[in-house]
Each structure stands twice: as structure tokens, then as C-alpha cells.
PDB file of C-alpha atoms in Angstrom:
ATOM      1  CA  UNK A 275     -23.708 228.120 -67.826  1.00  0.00           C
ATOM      2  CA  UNK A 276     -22.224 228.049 -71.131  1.00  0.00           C
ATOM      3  CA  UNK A 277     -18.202 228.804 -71.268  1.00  0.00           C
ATOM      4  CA  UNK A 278     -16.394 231.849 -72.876  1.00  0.00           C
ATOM      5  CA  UNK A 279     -15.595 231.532 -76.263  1.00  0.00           C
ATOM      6  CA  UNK A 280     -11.960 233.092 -74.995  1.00  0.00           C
ATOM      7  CA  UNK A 281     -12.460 230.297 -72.445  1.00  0.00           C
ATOM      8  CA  UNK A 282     -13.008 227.387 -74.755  1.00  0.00           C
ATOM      9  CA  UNK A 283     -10.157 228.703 -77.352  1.00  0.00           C
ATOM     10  CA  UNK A 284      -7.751 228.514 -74.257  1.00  0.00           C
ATOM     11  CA  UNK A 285      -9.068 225.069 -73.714  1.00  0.00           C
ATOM     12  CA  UNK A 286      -8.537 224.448 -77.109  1.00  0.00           C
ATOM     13  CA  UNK A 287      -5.124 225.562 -77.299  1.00  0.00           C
ATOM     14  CA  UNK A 288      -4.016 223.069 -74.022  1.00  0.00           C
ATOM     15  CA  UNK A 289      -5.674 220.108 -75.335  1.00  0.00           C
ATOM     16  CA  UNK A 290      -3.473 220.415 -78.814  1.00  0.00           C
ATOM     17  CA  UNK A 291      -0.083 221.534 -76.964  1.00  0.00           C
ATOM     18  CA  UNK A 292      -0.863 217.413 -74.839  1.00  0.00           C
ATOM     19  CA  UNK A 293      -1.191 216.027 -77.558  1.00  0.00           C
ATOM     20  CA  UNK A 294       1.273 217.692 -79.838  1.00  0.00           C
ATOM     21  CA  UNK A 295      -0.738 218.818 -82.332  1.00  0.00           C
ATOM     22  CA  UNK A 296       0.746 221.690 -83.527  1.00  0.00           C
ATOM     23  CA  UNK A 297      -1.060 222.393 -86.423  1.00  0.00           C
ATOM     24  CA  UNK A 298      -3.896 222.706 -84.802  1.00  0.00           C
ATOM     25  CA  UNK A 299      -2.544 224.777 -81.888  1.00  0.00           C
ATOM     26  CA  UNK A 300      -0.839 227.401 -84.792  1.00  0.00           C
ATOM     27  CA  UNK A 301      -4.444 227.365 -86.223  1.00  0.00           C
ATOM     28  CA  UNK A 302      -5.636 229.374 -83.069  1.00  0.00           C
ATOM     29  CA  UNK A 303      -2.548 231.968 -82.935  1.00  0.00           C
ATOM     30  CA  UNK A 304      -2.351 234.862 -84.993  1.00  0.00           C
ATOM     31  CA  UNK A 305       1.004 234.948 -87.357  1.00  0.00           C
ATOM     32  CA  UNK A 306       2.306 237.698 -85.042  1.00  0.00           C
ATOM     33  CA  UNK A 307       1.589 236.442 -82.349  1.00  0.00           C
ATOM     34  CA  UNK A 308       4.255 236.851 -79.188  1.00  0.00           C
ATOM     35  CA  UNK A 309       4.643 234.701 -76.591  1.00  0.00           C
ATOM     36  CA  UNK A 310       6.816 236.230 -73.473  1.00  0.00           C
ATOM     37  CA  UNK A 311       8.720 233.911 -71.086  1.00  0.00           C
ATOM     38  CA  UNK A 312      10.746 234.881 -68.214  1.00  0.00           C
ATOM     39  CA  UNK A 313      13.737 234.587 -66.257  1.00  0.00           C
ATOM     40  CA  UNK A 314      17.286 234.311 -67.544  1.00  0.00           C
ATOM     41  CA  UNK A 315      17.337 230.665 -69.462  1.00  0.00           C
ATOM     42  CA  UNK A 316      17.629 229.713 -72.798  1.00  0.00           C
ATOM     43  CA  UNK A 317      14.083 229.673 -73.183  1.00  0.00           C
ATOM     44  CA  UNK A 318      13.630 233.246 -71.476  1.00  0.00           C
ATOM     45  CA  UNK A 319      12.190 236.058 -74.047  1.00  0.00           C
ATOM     46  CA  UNK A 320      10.062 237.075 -76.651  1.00  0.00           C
ATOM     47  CA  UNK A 321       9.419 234.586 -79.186  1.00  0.00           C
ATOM     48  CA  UNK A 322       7.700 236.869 -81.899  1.00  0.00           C
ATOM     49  CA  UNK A 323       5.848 235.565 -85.137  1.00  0.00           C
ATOM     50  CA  UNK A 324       4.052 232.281 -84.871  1.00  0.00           C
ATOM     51  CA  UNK A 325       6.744 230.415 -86.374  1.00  0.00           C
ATOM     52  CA  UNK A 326       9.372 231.372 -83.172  1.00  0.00           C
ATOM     53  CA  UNK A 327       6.362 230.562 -80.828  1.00  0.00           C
ATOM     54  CA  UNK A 328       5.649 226.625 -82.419  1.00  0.00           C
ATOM     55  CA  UNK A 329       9.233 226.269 -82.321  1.00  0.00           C
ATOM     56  CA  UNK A 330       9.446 227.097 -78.268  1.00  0.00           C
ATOM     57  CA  UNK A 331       6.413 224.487 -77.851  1.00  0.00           C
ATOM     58  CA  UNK A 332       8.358 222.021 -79.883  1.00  0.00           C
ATOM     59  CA  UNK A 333      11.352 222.928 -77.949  1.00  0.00           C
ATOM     60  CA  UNK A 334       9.758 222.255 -74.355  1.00  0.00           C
ATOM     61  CA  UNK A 335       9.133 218.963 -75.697  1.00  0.00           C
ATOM     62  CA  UNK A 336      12.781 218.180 -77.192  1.00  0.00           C
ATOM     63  CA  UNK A 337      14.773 219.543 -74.123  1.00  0.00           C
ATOM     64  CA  UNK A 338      12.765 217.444 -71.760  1.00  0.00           C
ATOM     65  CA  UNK A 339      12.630 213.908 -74.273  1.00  0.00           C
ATOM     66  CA  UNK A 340       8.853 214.403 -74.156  1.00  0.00           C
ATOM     67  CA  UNK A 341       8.052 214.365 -70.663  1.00  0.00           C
ATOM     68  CA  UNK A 342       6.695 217.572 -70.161  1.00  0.00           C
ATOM     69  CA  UNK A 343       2.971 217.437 -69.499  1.00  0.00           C
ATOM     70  CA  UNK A 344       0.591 220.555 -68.737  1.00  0.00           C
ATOM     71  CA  UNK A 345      -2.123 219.976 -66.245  1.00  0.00           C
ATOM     72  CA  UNK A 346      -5.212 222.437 -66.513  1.00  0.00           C
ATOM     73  CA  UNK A 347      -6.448 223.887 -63.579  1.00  0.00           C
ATOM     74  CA  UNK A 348      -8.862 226.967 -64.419  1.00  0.00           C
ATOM     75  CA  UNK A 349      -9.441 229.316 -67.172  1.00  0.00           C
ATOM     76  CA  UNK A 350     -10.872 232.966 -66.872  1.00  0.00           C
ATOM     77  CA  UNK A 351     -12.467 235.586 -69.185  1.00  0.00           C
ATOM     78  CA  UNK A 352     -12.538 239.389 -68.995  1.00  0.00           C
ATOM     79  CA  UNK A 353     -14.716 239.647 -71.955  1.00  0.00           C
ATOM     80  CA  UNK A 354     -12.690 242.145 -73.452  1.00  0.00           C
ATOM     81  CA  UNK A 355     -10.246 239.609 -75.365  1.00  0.00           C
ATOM     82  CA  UNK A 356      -8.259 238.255 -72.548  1.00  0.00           C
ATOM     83  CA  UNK A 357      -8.164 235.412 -71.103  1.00  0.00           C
ATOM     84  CA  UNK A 358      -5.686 233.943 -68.100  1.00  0.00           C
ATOM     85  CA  UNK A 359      -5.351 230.391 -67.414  1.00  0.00           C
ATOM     86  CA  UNK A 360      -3.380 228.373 -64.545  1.00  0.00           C
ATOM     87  CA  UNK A 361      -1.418 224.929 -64.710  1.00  0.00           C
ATOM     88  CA  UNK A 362       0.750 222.883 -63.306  1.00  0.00           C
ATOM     89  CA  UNK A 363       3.787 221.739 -65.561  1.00  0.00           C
ATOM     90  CA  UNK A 364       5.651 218.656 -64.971  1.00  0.00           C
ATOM     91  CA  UNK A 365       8.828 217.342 -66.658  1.00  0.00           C
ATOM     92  CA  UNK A 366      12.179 216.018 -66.513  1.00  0.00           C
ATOM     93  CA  UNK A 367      15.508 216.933 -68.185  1.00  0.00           C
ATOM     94  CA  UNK A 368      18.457 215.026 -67.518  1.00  0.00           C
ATOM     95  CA  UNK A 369      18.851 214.252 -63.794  1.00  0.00           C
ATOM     96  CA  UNK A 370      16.232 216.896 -62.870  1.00  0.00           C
ATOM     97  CA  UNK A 371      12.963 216.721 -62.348  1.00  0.00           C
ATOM     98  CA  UNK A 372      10.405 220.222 -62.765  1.00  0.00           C
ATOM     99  CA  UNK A 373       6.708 220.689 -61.348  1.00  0.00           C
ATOM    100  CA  UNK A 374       5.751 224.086 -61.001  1.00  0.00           C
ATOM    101  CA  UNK A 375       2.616 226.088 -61.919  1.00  0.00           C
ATOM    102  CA  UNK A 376       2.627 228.772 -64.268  1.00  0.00           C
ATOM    103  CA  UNK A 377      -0.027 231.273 -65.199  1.00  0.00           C
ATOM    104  CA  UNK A 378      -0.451 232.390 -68.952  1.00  0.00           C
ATOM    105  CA  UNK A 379      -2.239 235.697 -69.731  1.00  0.00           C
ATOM    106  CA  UNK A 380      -3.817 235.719 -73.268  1.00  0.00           C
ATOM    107  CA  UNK A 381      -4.868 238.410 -75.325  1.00  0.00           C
ATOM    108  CA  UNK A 382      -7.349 237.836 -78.296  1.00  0.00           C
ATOM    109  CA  UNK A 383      -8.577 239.560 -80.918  1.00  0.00           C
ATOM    110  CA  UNK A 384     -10.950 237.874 -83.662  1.00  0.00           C
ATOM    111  CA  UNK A 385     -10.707 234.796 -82.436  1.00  0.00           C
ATOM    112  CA  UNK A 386      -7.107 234.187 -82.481  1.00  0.00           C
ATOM    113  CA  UNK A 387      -4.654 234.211 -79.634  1.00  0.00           C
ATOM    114  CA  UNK A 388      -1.994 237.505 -80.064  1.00  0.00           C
ATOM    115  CA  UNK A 389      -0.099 237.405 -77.776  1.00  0.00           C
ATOM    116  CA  UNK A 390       0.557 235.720 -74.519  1.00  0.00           C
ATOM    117  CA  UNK A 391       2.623 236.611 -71.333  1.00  0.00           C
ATOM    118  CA  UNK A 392       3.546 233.548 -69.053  1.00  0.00           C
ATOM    119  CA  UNK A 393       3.845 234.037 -65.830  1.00  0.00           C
ATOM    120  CA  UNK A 394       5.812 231.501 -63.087  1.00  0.00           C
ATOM    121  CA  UNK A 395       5.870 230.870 -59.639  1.00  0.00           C
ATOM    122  CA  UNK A 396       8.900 230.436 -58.978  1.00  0.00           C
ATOM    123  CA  UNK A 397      11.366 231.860 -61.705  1.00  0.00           C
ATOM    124  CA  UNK A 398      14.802 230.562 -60.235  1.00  0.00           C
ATOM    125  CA  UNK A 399      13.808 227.223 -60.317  1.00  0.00           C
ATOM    126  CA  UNK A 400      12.395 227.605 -63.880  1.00  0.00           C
ATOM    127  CA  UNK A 401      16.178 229.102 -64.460  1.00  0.00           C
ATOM    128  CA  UNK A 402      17.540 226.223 -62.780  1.00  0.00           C
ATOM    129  CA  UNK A 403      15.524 223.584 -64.589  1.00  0.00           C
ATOM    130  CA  UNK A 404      16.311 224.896 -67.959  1.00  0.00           C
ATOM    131  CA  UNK A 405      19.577 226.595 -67.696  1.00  0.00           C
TER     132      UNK A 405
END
């Protein structure tokens, strides 16, 4: 069975955040595109325009010195233009330590990511963690 091309862009997408290719990750995201985190951190919000949303990816790498690592775990289609995926996110920052899994709901239109809503499982010890 062949994958979903919403599918395989999400794939995409995960396999240039690891390796910190953001270049190519922008290349998949609309210029509007809005990415929606939440809680009450510094991170928490809506990073709007793909410039805000690169610089929250670079971000997650800076505030944890690089250890943060994203471990796929599925990725589902509607075929309507969205897509959801789930992962499990480790880092560290400072003296404290993060793994947690997170699910990301995508919306796409031609192609190109638009806008994505993260959701977490457990949003006070996200707060915690980045607080």
C-alpha cells in the first residue's frame, strides 16, 4: 500500500526538523503558515508567518543545547488536507530532563503545510520543562 502524499510530506517534515535542516523543512510550509503551541511557557502561542515558526524549531534546539530529539511513531491522513502525527520528544535543559509525546495536527493545502496545532500530553510538565 502506497503512503499518503500528506503522509509522506509529514514524514518529510520530521526527518529535516532531526537533522536540522531547516531549509528544507521551510520548503514544505507555506509563508503563513501558523504553528500553535500550548500551555503557559515561553514557547506557548501562535507563531504566525514561516519565519516565527523556523525560529521556534531553532529555538527548541537552543534552549535544550541540542538535545532535543523527535521520535516518530505514526502518521495519519484524512484525505481532505490534514494530516496528524504522534511522537515522543526527548530533551534536556539545564538540570531537567523532558520525554513526553505530543500529537501535531496538520493542515495542507497544495502541498504545503498551513498550519499546525500541537497537541501534548501532559501540558504542566511541558510548562515545567520550559518555563
Amino acid at each position: 500500500m502506497a503512503e499518503h502524499p500528506d503522509c509522506a510530506l509529514v514524514r518529510r517534515g520530521y526527518t529535516a526538523f532531526a537533522s536540522g535542516d531547516m531549509e528544507a523543512l521551510g520548503a514544505l510550509m507555506t509563508k503563513d503558515v501558523v504553528h500553535h503551541v500550548p500551555g503557559n511557557n515561553p514557547l506557548s502561542g501562535h507563531h504566525k508567518g514561516l519565519d516565527a515558526v523556523l525560529q521556534l524549531y531553532r529555538r527548541l534546539g537552543e534552549e535544550t543545547s541540542g538535545t532535543m530529539q523527535v521520535l516518530l511513531e505514526a502518521v495519519m491522513a484524512d484525505g481532505r488536507g490534514h494530516a496528524m502525527s504522534v511522537h515522543t520528544a526527548r530533551a534536556d535543559r539545564g538540570d531537567h530532563g523532558l520525554e513526553i509525546r505530543h500529537g501535531l495536527f496538520f493542515t495542507i493545502v497544495g502541498g504545503k503545510i498551513t498550519d499546525i496545532d500541537e497537541c501534548t500530553e501532559d501540558i504542566d510538565e511541558e510548562d515545567r520543562f520550559w518555563g
